[in-house]
């Protein structure tokens, strides 16, 4: 008798999200009057039809063919049909262009469990697998749907690292949601919670519940605030400081709406991959729970920009209307939730102590150079606060801009003329927009970058106070209530057509002259957030600009004295940057090994 091959679960078909606010169509599409869905199953009325051709319902066949040696996947499901009912289940597949084809079908009656073995060898450029179901002649239930493959030789557990700062309720909620899923929890060996705040997680009323459910898995650490980089790297450091690690490491934000199934899928891909790969979850928008922030990302170092869609990638994808059929690639994955194979962490080392932003990007680049690709799975996601609802004018821009320069100097071409031009355009745009506090924030970021690697000596802690003091000097950084800013009911003035790319520099020069000489429209106007472009705001002497968060407004007033001073400083900074770019790049590249070493991070953790 042939011995049955041991199998491992790689995906479940779930029919409802972890929270009622999640759009049901992310899991199953059906008439809700005829199909009642719970987390693990659906009850179908006679004649009901459902489809799992959805974001979480699909099996990402293309990625499994590309990164694993798996040639087939087994679909199994429980069925319970009324005496007069037949349940028809049809398996379908798509190609890279979204064209679908039938793969298999089965009709079942009564109660039992059905098994279908499905080929995964026609998906190199894209496509997925899913099933549709129809209840014929009577009601039926389908539940406990699993996708499995032969048990891989690599069967590593995960350690979760969560960084948190003054969000105890969010951290508790995420931990309890993750722990509520027994399948996901069984794959987790340890959970490191690195608390860097003054509002402690262990002081929260529900922390005992977290301790009870996680038990000895929970490792609760407290340290000074070293930003996201310091929080994540503390956990990674604890797991890898001996030079070995027995588990893969899942980094996870504290303020997400967690889908535990995504963690299961990350682990399955990592364990089955032919070579170790970073496996990332996509970021789904918390306000629009059906939308994908970006399907996969690459850095644009010449532009000092973090996220650009890769080939076939999309930003702001509506997952209810469009599937991710074409297989895309990624240069890195944000650490809202991502699995880092132990091999990649040991080989690439820890992140740079950048405090906030770009640390995950830089690690992804360095891991890529060490031979570890990043896979951003199109059916694994967590919901995160929308980036586009966070106002651009805040203290975090300092870290974003300074860190972009650091990463570009280490890993990019860092052409002197090009980088100086990008800096000049960015900061000039803020000055002509009358965002003097933001311009000053950016100028400080560039000056600090040019001061060299010593700026990272304290992990960024001292900059928070310095930034608060600097920005407090500029009234345009203050967010006002809408009622306060709109006294006098200024007229709303929206932007016109955006200038053509080849004329942007010409338009910018014109706005500079208009602002400096006062050749702008007098009086107060109101400008909506989506019209707040520099080439539009720069036409006015005073503007009430809606904050991107839609929670208030900023009051911007022309100040010739400040503008002239900042233009002079910008000119000097750009000249220095252009002159010293090669030397700076060499400095930062030489400092990388020491900055990312366990010894340096231990010093920061100790508060030195």
Coordinates of C-alpha atoms in Angstrom, one line a residue:
X1 CA 0.0 0.0 0.0
X2 CA 1.3 3.4 -1.0
X3 CA 1.9 5.6 2.0
X4 CA -0.1 8.9 2.1
X5 CA 2.2 11.9 1.6
X6 CA 2.1 14.2 4.6
X7 CA 0.6 17.6 3.7
X8 CA 0.8 21.1 5.1
X9 CA -1.8 23.8 5.0
X10 CA -0.8 26.8 2.9
X11 CA -4.1 28.7 2.7
X12 CA -7.6 28.7 4.0
X13 CA -10.6 30.1 2.2
X14 CA -12.3 32.4 4.7
X15 CA -15.7 34.0 4.0
X16 CA -15.7 37.0 6.3
X17 CA -13.1 39.4 7.6
X18 CA -11.7 39.8 11.1
X19 CA -13.9 42.9 11.7
X20 CA -17.4 43.9 10.5
X21 CA -16.0 47.1 8.9
X22 CA -14.0 45.1 6.3
X23 CA -15.8 45.0 2.9
X24 CA -17.4 41.5 2.5
X25 CA -16.4 41.5 -1.2
X26 CA -12.7 41.1 -0.1
X27 CA -13.6 37.5 0.8
X28 CA -16.6 36.3 -1.2
X29 CA -19.0 37.8 -3.7
X30 CA -22.7 36.7 -3.4
X31 CA -26.2 38.0 -2.8
X32 CA -26.3 38.5 0.9
X33 CA -30.0 37.7 1.0
X34 CA -29.2 34.2 -0.2
X35 CA -25.8 33.5 1.3
X36 CA -25.0 33.9 4.9
X37 CA -21.3 33.9 5.6
X38 CA -19.3 33.5 8.7
X39 CA -15.5 33.3 9.1
X40 CA -15.0 29.7 8.1
X41 CA -18.1 28.8 6.0
X42 CA -21.3 29.9 4.2
X43 CA -24.9 28.8 4.3
X44 CA -26.4 29.0 0.8
X45 CA -30.1 29.2 0.1
X46 CA -31.5 27.2 -2.9
X47 CA -30.3 28.7 -6.1
X48 CA -27.6 30.8 -4.5
X49 CA -24.3 31.4 -6.3
X50 CA -21.1 32.6 -4.8
X51 CA -17.6 33.2 -6.0
X52 CA -14.2 33.3 -4.2
X53 CA -12.6 35.2 -7.1
X54 CA -11.7 37.8 -4.5
X55 CA -8.7 39.4 -2.9
X56 CA -8.5 36.9 -0.1
X57 CA -10.3 34.1 -1.9
X58 CA -7.7 33.5 -4.6
X59 CA -4.8 31.2 -4.5
X60 CA -1.8 33.1 -5.8
X61 CA -0.8 30.4 -8.3
X62 CA 1.6 32.5 -10.3
X63 CA 3.8 33.3 -7.2
X64 CA 3.8 29.6 -6.2
X65 CA 5.0 28.5 -9.6
X66 CA 7.7 31.3 -9.7
X67 CA 9.1 30.9 -6.2
X68 CA 8.4 27.3 -5.2
X69 CA 8.8 23.8 -6.6
X70 CA 5.2 23.0 -6.0
X71 CA 3.4 21.6 -9.1
X72 CA 0.0 21.0 -7.7
X73 CA -2.2 22.3 -4.8
X74 CA -5.0 20.3 -3.1
X75 CA -8.3 22.0 -2.5
X76 CA -10.5 20.4 0.2
X77 CA -13.9 21.5 1.6
X78 CA -16.7 20.2 3.9
X79 CA -20.2 20.2 2.4
X80 CA -23.6 19.7 4.0
X81 CA -26.4 19.7 1.5
X82 CA -30.2 19.5 2.2
X83 CA -31.8 16.1 1.2
X84 CA -32.9 17.5 -2.2
X85 CA -29.8 19.6 -2.9
X86 CA -26.7 19.4 -5.0
X87 CA -23.7 21.6 -4.5
X88 CA -21.8 22.4 -7.6
X89 CA -18.2 23.6 -7.1
X90 CA -16.3 24.9 -10.2
X91 CA -12.6 25.7 -10.0
X92 CA -11.4 28.4 -12.3
X93 CA -8.1 30.0 -13.2
X94 CA -6.9 33.2 -14.7
X95 CA -3.9 34.2 -16.9
X96 CA -1.7 37.3 -16.7
X97 CA -4.3 39.3 -18.7
X98 CA -7.2 38.3 -16.6
X99 CA -8.8 35.8 -19.0
X100 CA -10.3 33.0 -17.0
X101 CA -10.5 29.3 -17.9
X102 CA -12.3 26.3 -16.3
X103 CA -10.1 23.9 -14.4
X104 CA -12.2 21.4 -12.7
X105 CA -15.7 20.9 -11.3
X106 CA -17.5 18.5 -8.9
X107 CA -21.1 18.0 -7.9
X108 CA -21.7 16.7 -4.4
X109 CA -24.7 15.8 -2.2
X110 CA -25.3 14.9 1.4
X111 CA -22.6 15.5 3.9
X112 CA -18.9 14.9 3.5
X113 CA -15.5 16.3 2.5
X114 CA -14.4 16.7 -1.1
X115 CA -10.9 16.8 -2.5
X116 CA -9.6 18.3 -5.8
X117 CA -5.9 18.3 -6.9
X118 CA -5.1 21.3 -9.1
X119 CA -2.2 21.9 -11.4
X120 CA 0.0 24.9 -10.7
X121 CA 2.1 24.9 -13.9
X122 CA 0.5 27.4 -16.3
X123 CA 1.0 30.6 -14.4
X124 CA 4.5 31.9 -14.9
X125 CA 3.5 35.4 -16.0
X126 CA 0.4 35.7 -13.8
X127 CA -3.0 34.3 -12.8
X128 CA -4.7 32.7 -9.8
X129 CA -7.0 29.9 -8.8
X130 CA -10.4 30.2 -7.1
X131 CA -13.8 28.4 -7.0
X132 CA -17.4 29.3 -7.6
X133 CA -20.3 27.4 -5.9
X134 CA -24.0 26.9 -6.7
X135 CA -26.7 25.4 -4.5
X136 CA -29.0 23.5 -6.8
X137 CA -32.5 22.3 -5.7
X138 CA -32.0 23.0 -2.1
X139 CA -29.8 24.7 0.5
X140 CA -26.2 23.8 1.3
X141 CA -23.3 24.7 3.4
X142 CA -19.6 24.8 2.5
X143 CA -17.0 25.2 5.2
X144 CA -13.5 24.5 6.4
X145 CA -12.0 25.1 3.0
X146 CA -8.2 24.4 2.8
X147 CA -5.4 24.5 0.3
X148 CA -2.5 22.2 1.0
X149 CA 0.8 21.0 -0.5
X150 CA 3.2 18.2 0.4
X151 CA 5.0 19.0 3.6
X152 CA 8.2 20.9 2.8
X153 CA 11.6 20.0 4.2
X154 CA 11.9 23.5 5.5
X155 CA 9.2 23.8 8.2
X156 CA 10.3 26.8 10.2
X157 CA 8.1 28.6 12.8
X158 CA 7.9 32.4 13.1
X159 CA 8.8 34.9 15.7
X160 CA 6.7 38.1 15.6
X161 CA 8.3 41.5 16.4
X162 CA 5.9 44.3 17.2
X163 CA 7.1 47.9 17.8
X164 CA 4.8 50.2 19.7
X165 CA 4.9 53.7 21.0
X166 CA 2.0 55.2 23.0
X167 CA -0.7 53.1 21.3
X168 CA -1.5 50.5 24.0
X169 CA -5.0 49.9 22.8
X170 CA -3.9 49.4 19.2
X171 CA -1.2 47.0 20.2
X172 CA -3.5 45.0 22.5
X173 CA -6.1 44.7 19.7
X174 CA -3.6 43.5 17.1
X175 CA -2.1 41.0 19.5
X176 CA -5.5 39.6 20.5
X177 CA -6.6 39.4 16.9
X178 CA -3.5 37.5 15.9
X179 CA -3.7 35.2 18.9
X180 CA -7.4 34.5 18.4
X181 CA -6.6 32.4 15.3
X182 CA -5.3 29.0 16.5
X183 CA -3.9 28.0 13.1
X184 CA -1.8 31.2 12.9
X185 CA -0.8 31.0 16.6
X186 CA 0.5 27.4 16.1
X187 CA 3.0 28.7 13.6
X188 CA 4.4 31.3 16.0
X189 CA 7.1 30.4 18.5
X190 CA 7.5 33.8 20.1
X191 CA 6.1 37.3 20.1
X192 CA 8.4 40.2 21.0
X193 CA 6.5 43.4 22.0
X194 CA 9.0 46.3 22.1
X195 CA 7.4 49.1 24.0
X196 CA 9.0 52.5 23.6
X197 CA 6.3 54.7 24.9
X198 CA 5.2 56.4 28.1
X199 CA 1.7 55.0 27.8
X200 CA 2.7 51.4 28.6
X201 CA 1.1 48.4 27.0
X202 CA 1.5 46.4 30.2
X203 CA -0.6 49.0 32.0
X204 CA -3.6 48.4 29.8
X205 CA -6.6 46.6 31.3
X206 CA -6.5 43.9 28.7
X207 CA -2.7 43.1 28.9
X208 CA -3.4 40.2 31.3
X209 CA -5.6 38.7 28.5
X210 CA -2.7 39.0 26.1
X211 CA -0.4 37.3 28.6
X212 CA -2.9 34.5 29.2
X213 CA -3.4 33.7 25.5
X214 CA 0.3 34.0 24.4
X215 CA 1.8 32.5 27.6
X216 CA 5.5 31.8 27.3
X217 CA 5.6 33.0 23.7
X218 CA 5.3 36.7 24.9
X219 CA 8.5 38.6 25.3
X220 CA 7.7 42.1 26.6
X221 CA 10.6 44.6 26.3
X222 CA 10.8 48.2 27.3
X223 CA 13.4 50.7 26.0
X224 CA 13.9 54.4 25.1
X225 CA 12.1 55.6 22.0
X226 CA 14.3 54.8 19.1
X227 CA 11.5 55.0 16.5
X228 CA 10.3 52.2 14.4
X229 CA 13.8 51.2 13.4
X230 CA 14.8 50.9 17.0
X231 CA 11.7 49.0 18.0
X232 CA 11.8 46.4 15.2
X233 CA 15.6 46.0 15.4
X234 CA 15.5 45.3 19.2
X235 CA 13.4 42.3 18.6
X236 CA 15.5 41.2 15.6
X237 CA 18.6 41.8 17.6
X238 CA 17.4 39.6 20.4
X239 CA 16.6 36.8 17.9
X240 CA 19.9 37.0 15.9
X241 CA 22.7 38.3 18.1
X242 CA 24.3 34.9 18.4
X243 CA 24.7 34.8 14.6
X244 CA 22.0 32.1 14.3
X245 CA 18.2 32.1 14.3
X246 CA 15.8 29.1 14.4
X247 CA 12.7 31.0 13.3
X248 CA 11.7 33.4 10.5
X249 CA 10.9 36.9 11.8
X250 CA 7.7 38.6 11.1
X251 CA 7.8 42.4 11.7
X252 CA 4.4 43.9 12.3
X253 CA 3.0 47.4 13.1
X254 CA 1.0 47.9 16.2
X255 CA -1.8 50.0 14.6
X256 CA -2.9 47.6 11.9
X257 CA -6.2 45.8 11.5
X258 CA -4.6 42.3 11.4
X259 CA -5.7 39.5 9.2
X260 CA -4.2 36.4 10.8
X261 CA -4.6 34.4 7.6
X262 CA -2.1 36.6 5.9
X263 CA 0.5 35.5 8.4
X264 CA -0.3 31.9 7.6
X265 CA 0.2 32.6 3.9
X266 CA 3.5 34.4 4.4
X267 CA 4.8 31.5 6.4
X268 CA 3.7 29.0 3.8
X269 CA 5.4 30.8 0.9
X270 CA 8.6 31.2 2.9
X271 CA 8.7 27.6 3.9
X272 CA 8.1 26.3 0.4
X273 CA 10.3 28.8 -1.5
X274 CA 13.2 27.2 -3.4
X275 CA 15.5 29.9 -2.0
X276 CA 14.9 32.0 1.1
X277 CA 12.8 35.1 0.2
X278 CA 11.4 38.0 2.1
X279 CA 7.6 37.6 1.9
X280 CA 5.5 40.7 2.5
X281 CA 1.9 41.5 3.0
X282 CA 0.3 44.2 1.0
X283 CA -1.0 47.4 2.8
X284 CA -4.7 47.7 2.6
X285 CA -6.4 51.0 3.4
X286 CA -8.1 51.3 6.8
X287 CA -10.6 53.9 5.6
X288 CA -11.4 52.1 2.3
X289 CA -11.0 48.5 3.3
X290 CA -11.2 47.3 -0.3
X291 CA -8.3 49.3 -1.6
X292 CA -4.6 48.3 -1.9
X293 CA -2.1 51.1 -1.1
X294 CA 0.4 49.7 -3.7
X295 CA 0.5 46.2 -5.1
X296 CA 4.3 46.0 -5.1
X297 CA 7.0 48.7 -4.7
X298 CA 10.5 49.7 -5.8
X299 CA 12.5 52.6 -4.6
X300 CA 13.3 55.6 -6.9
X301 CA 16.6 56.7 -5.4
X302 CA 17.4 59.2 -8.1
X303 CA 14.2 61.0 -7.2
X304 CA 14.6 60.4 -3.4
X305 CA 11.2 58.8 -3.5
X306 CA 10.2 55.7 -1.5
X307 CA 7.5 54.0 -3.5
X308 CA 7.1 53.4 -7.2
X309 CA 5.0 50.5 -8.6
X310 CA 7.0 47.8 -10.2
X311 CA 6.1 46.2 -13.6
X312 CA 2.4 45.4 -13.5
X313 CA 2.1 47.2 -10.2
X314 CA -0.8 49.5 -9.3
X315 CA -1.2 52.2 -6.7
X316 CA -4.7 52.6 -5.1
X317 CA -6.1 49.5 -6.6
X318 CA -9.8 48.8 -6.0
X319 CA -9.7 45.1 -5.1
X320 CA -13.4 44.7 -5.6
X321 CA -13.2 45.7 -9.2
X322 CA -9.7 44.7 -10.3
X323 CA -7.7 41.6 -9.7
X324 CA -3.9 41.3 -9.6
X325 CA -3.5 38.9 -12.4
X326 CA -0.1 39.9 -13.9
X327 CA 2.7 38.8 -11.6
X328 CA 4.6 41.7 -10.3
X329 CA 8.0 42.0 -8.5
X330 CA 9.1 44.1 -5.6
X331 CA 12.3 45.7 -4.5
X332 CA 11.2 45.7 -0.8
X333 CA 8.1 45.4 1.4
X334 CA 7.0 47.8 4.1
X335 CA 7.3 46.5 7.6
X336 CA 3.6 47.0 8.4
X337 CA 3.8 43.2 8.1
X338 CA 6.6 41.3 6.4
X339 CA 8.4 38.0 6.9
X340 CA 12.2 38.2 7.0
X341 CA 13.8 34.8 6.6
X342 CA 16.4 34.1 9.2
X343 CA 19.0 33.6 6.5
X344 CA 18.4 37.2 5.1
X345 CA 18.7 38.8 8.5
X346 CA 21.9 36.9 9.4
X347 CA 23.5 37.7 6.0
X348 CA 22.4 41.3 5.6
X349 CA 22.5 42.4 9.3
X350 CA 20.3 44.8 11.1
X351 CA 18.7 48.0 9.7
X352 CA 20.3 51.4 9.8
X353 CA 19.4 53.4 12.9
X354 CA 17.3 55.9 10.9
X355 CA 14.6 56.3 13.7
X356 CA 11.7 56.6 11.3
X357 CA 11.1 55.8 7.6
X358 CA 13.3 54.2 5.0
X359 CA 14.8 51.6 7.4
X360 CA 12.7 48.9 5.9
X361 CA 13.5 50.1 2.3
X362 CA 17.2 50.2 3.0
X363 CA 17.1 46.7 4.5
X364 CA 15.2 45.4 1.5
X365 CA 17.8 46.8 -0.9
X366 CA 20.7 45.4 1.1
X367 CA 19.0 42.0 1.4
X368 CA 18.4 42.1 -2.4
X369 CA 22.1 42.7 -3.0
X370 CA 22.9 39.8 -0.8
X371 CA 20.7 37.5 -3.0
X372 CA 17.3 37.6 -1.1
X373 CA 14.4 38.6 -3.3
X374 CA 11.2 40.2 -1.9
X375 CA 7.8 38.7 -2.8
X376 CA 4.8 40.9 -2.1
X377 CA 1.9 38.4 -2.0
X378 CA -1.3 39.6 -3.8
X379 CA -3.6 37.7 -1.5
X380 CA -2.0 38.6 1.8
X381 CA -2.7 42.0 3.4
X382 CA -3.3 43.9 6.5
X383 CA -5.2 47.2 7.0
X384 CA -3.1 50.2 7.9
X385 CA -3.9 53.9 8.4
X386 CA -4.0 55.6 4.9
X387 CA -0.8 57.4 4.0
X388 CA -2.8 59.8 1.8
X389 CA -4.8 60.9 4.8
X390 CA -1.6 61.9 6.7
X391 CA -0.7 65.5 6.1
X392 CA 2.6 66.0 4.4
X393 CA 3.5 69.0 6.6
X394 CA 4.7 67.4 9.8
X395 CA 7.9 66.6 11.7
X396 CA 8.2 63.2 10.0
X397 CA 9.3 64.8 6.8
X398 CA 12.7 65.5 8.3
X399 CA 13.3 61.8 8.7
X400 CA 11.8 60.9 5.4
X401 CA 14.0 63.4 3.5
X402 CA 17.2 62.9 5.5
X403 CA 16.9 59.1 5.3
X404 CA 16.2 59.2 1.6
X405 CA 19.4 61.0 1.1
X406 CA 21.3 58.5 3.3
X407 CA 19.9 55.5 1.4
X408 CA 20.5 57.1 -2.0
X409 CA 24.1 57.9 -1.0
X410 CA 24.7 54.3 0.0
X411 CA 22.9 52.4 -2.7
X412 CA 22.1 54.9 -5.5
X413 CA 24.1 56.6 -8.3
X414 CA 24.0 59.8 -6.2
X415 CA 24.9 62.0 -9.1
X416 CA 25.9 65.4 -7.7
X417 CA 24.0 67.6 -10.2
X418 CA 20.9 65.4 -10.1
X419 CA 20.6 65.1 -6.3
X420 CA 21.1 68.9 -5.9
X421 CA 18.4 69.5 -8.5
X422 CA 15.9 67.3 -6.8
X423 CA 16.6 69.0 -3.4
X424 CA 16.3 72.4 -5.0
X425 CA 13.0 71.6 -6.6
X426 CA 11.4 70.1 -3.6
X427 CA 12.3 72.8 -1.1
X428 CA 11.5 75.6 -3.6
X429 CA 8.1 74.2 -4.0
X430 CA 7.5 74.4 -0.2
X431 CA 8.8 78.0 -0.1
X432 CA 6.5 79.2 -2.9
X433 CA 3.6 77.4 -1.3
X434 CA 4.3 79.5 1.8
X435 CA 5.1 76.4 3.8
X436 CA 8.1 78.0 5.5
X437 CA 8.1 75.6 8.5
X438 CA 8.2 72.6 6.1
X439 CA 10.9 74.2 4.0
X440 CA 13.0 74.7 7.2
X441 CA 12.3 71.1 8.1
X442 CA 13.7 70.0 4.8
X443 CA 16.7 72.3 5.0
X444 CA 17.6 70.9 8.4
X445 CA 17.3 67.3 7.0
X446 CA 19.8 68.1 4.1
X447 CA 22.2 69.9 6.4
X448 CA 22.2 67.0 8.9
X449 CA 22.7 64.5 6.1
X450 CA 25.8 66.5 5.0
X451 CA 27.2 66.5 8.5
X452 CA 27.8 62.8 8.0
X453 CA 27.2 59.5 9.8
X454 CA 27.7 61.0 13.3
X455 CA 24.1 62.4 13.0
X456 CA 22.9 58.8 13.7
X457 CA 24.9 58.5 16.9
X458 CA 21.9 58.7 19.2
X459 CA 19.4 56.9 16.9
X460 CA 17.4 60.0 16.3
X461 CA 16.1 60.7 19.8
X462 CA 17.4 64.2 20.1
X463 CA 15.8 65.4 16.8
X464 CA 12.2 65.1 18.1
X465 CA 12.7 68.0 20.5
X466 CA 14.7 70.0 18.1
X467 CA 12.1 69.6 15.3
X468 CA 9.3 70.6 17.7
X469 CA 11.2 73.8 18.6
X470 CA 12.1 74.6 15.0
X471 CA 8.6 74.1 13.6
X472 CA 6.9 76.0 16.4
X473 CA 8.5 79.2 15.0
X474 CA 6.4 79.0 11.9
X475 CA 2.6 79.6 12.2
X476 CA 2.0 77.7 8.9
X477 CA 2.8 74.4 10.7
X478 CA -0.2 74.8 13.0
X479 CA -3.4 72.9 12.2
X480 CA -6.6 74.9 12.9
X481 CA -10.2 74.0 13.2
X482 CA -12.1 74.5 10.0
X483 CA -14.3 77.0 11.7
X484 CA -11.4 79.1 12.9
X485 CA -9.6 79.2 9.6
X486 CA -12.7 80.1 7.5
X487 CA -13.7 83.2 9.3
X488 CA -14.8 85.6 6.6
X489 CA -15.8 82.7 4.3
X490 CA -13.0 82.9 1.8
X491 CA -13.8 81.8 -1.7
X492 CA -12.8 78.3 -2.7
X493 CA -10.3 78.3 -5.5
X494 CA -9.4 75.0 -7.1
X495 CA -6.4 74.2 -9.2
X496 CA -6.4 74.2 -13.0
X497 CA -4.5 72.0 -15.3
X498 CA -1.2 70.8 -14.1
X499 CA 1.8 72.3 -16.0
X500 CA 3.4 70.0 -18.4
X501 CA 6.5 68.2 -17.2
X502 CA 8.9 70.0 -19.5
X503 CA 7.6 73.4 -18.3
X504 CA 7.6 72.8 -14.5
X505 CA 11.0 74.4 -13.9
X506 CA 9.9 77.5 -15.9
X507 CA 6.6 77.7 -13.9
X508 CA 8.6 77.3 -10.6
X509 CA 10.9 80.2 -11.5
X510 CA 7.9 82.3 -12.3
X511 CA 6.3 81.5 -8.9
X512 CA 9.5 82.4 -7.1
X513 CA 9.5 85.8 -8.7
X514 CA 5.8 86.3 -8.0
X515 CA 6.2 85.4 -4.3
X516 CA 9.4 87.5 -3.8
X517 CA 8.1 90.6 -5.6
X518 CA 4.6 90.3 -4.3
X519 CA 3.0 89.8 -7.7
X520 CA 0.3 87.6 -6.2
X521 CA -3.4 87.7 -5.7
X522 CA -4.3 89.6 -2.5
X523 CA -6.9 88.6 0.1
X524 CA -7.6 85.3 1.6
X525 CA -8.7 82.2 -0.4
X526 CA -9.6 78.6 0.5
X527 CA -7.8 75.8 -1.2
X528 CA -9.0 72.1 -1.0
X529 CA -6.4 69.5 -0.1
X530 CA -6.3 68.0 -3.6
X531 CA -5.6 71.4 -5.1
X532 CA -2.8 72.3 -2.8
X533 CA 0.0 72.1 -5.4
X534 CA 2.9 74.5 -5.2
X535 CA 2.1 76.0 -8.6
X536 CA -1.4 76.8 -7.5
X537 CA -0.9 77.9 -3.9
X538 CA 2.0 80.1 -5.0
X539 CA -0.4 82.4 -6.9
X540 CA -1.8 83.8 -3.7
X541 CA -0.7 86.0 -0.7
X542 CA -2.8 84.1 1.8
X543 CA -4.4 80.7 1.6
X544 CA -6.5 78.5 3.9
X545 CA -5.4 75.1 2.9
X546 CA -7.3 72.0 3.9
X547 CA -5.2 69.4 5.7
X548 CA -4.8 66.1 3.9
X549 CA -6.3 64.4 7.0
X550 CA -9.5 66.5 6.5
X551 CA -9.4 67.3 10.2
X552 CA -8.6 71.0 9.9
X553 CA -6.8 73.6 7.9
X554 CA -3.4 75.4 7.7
X555 CA -3.1 79.1 7.3
X556 CA -0.3 80.1 4.9
X557 CA 0.7 83.8 4.5
X558 CA 3.3 85.2 2.3
X559 CA 6.4 86.5 4.1
X560 CA 9.0 87.9 1.8
X561 CA 11.7 88.2 4.4
X562 CA 11.5 84.5 5.3
X563 CA 11.2 83.4 1.7
X564 CA 14.3 85.4 0.6
X565 CA 16.3 84.0 3.6
X566 CA 15.3 80.4 2.8
X567 CA 16.1 80.8 -0.9
X568 CA 19.6 82.0 0.0
X569 CA 20.1 79.1 2.4
X570 CA 18.8 76.6 -0.2
X571 CA 21.2 78.0 -2.8
X572 CA 24.1 77.5 -0.4
X573 CA 23.0 74.0 0.7
X574 CA 22.6 72.9 -2.9
X575 CA 26.1 74.2 -3.9
X576 CA 27.6 72.4 -0.9
X577 CA 25.7 69.2 -1.7
X578 CA 26.7 69.2 -5.3
X579 CA 30.4 69.9 -4.4
X580 CA 30.6 67.3 -1.7
X581 CA 28.3 64.5 -3.0
X582 CA 31.0 62.0 -3.9
X583 CA 32.8 62.5 -0.5
X584 CA 29.5 62.1 1.4
X585 CA 28.5 59.0 -0.5
X586 CA 31.9 57.4 0.4
X587 CA 31.5 58.4 4.0
X588 CA 28.0 56.9 4.3
X589 CA 29.0 53.7 2.5
X590 CA 32.1 53.2 4.7
X591 CA 30.0 53.7 7.9
X592 CA 27.3 51.2 6.9
X593 CA 28.8 48.1 8.5
X594 CA 29.4 49.8 11.9
X595 CA 26.0 51.5 11.9
X596 CA 24.1 48.3 11.3
X597 CA 26.2 46.2 13.7
X598 CA 24.8 44.4 16.7
X599 CA 27.3 46.3 18.9
X600 CA 26.1 49.7 17.7
X601 CA 22.4 48.7 18.2
X602 CA 23.2 47.3 21.7
X603 CA 24.8 50.7 22.6
X604 CA 21.6 52.5 21.5
X605 CA 19.3 50.0 23.4
X606 CA 21.4 50.7 26.5
X607 CA 20.8 54.4 26.1
X608 CA 24.4 55.4 25.4

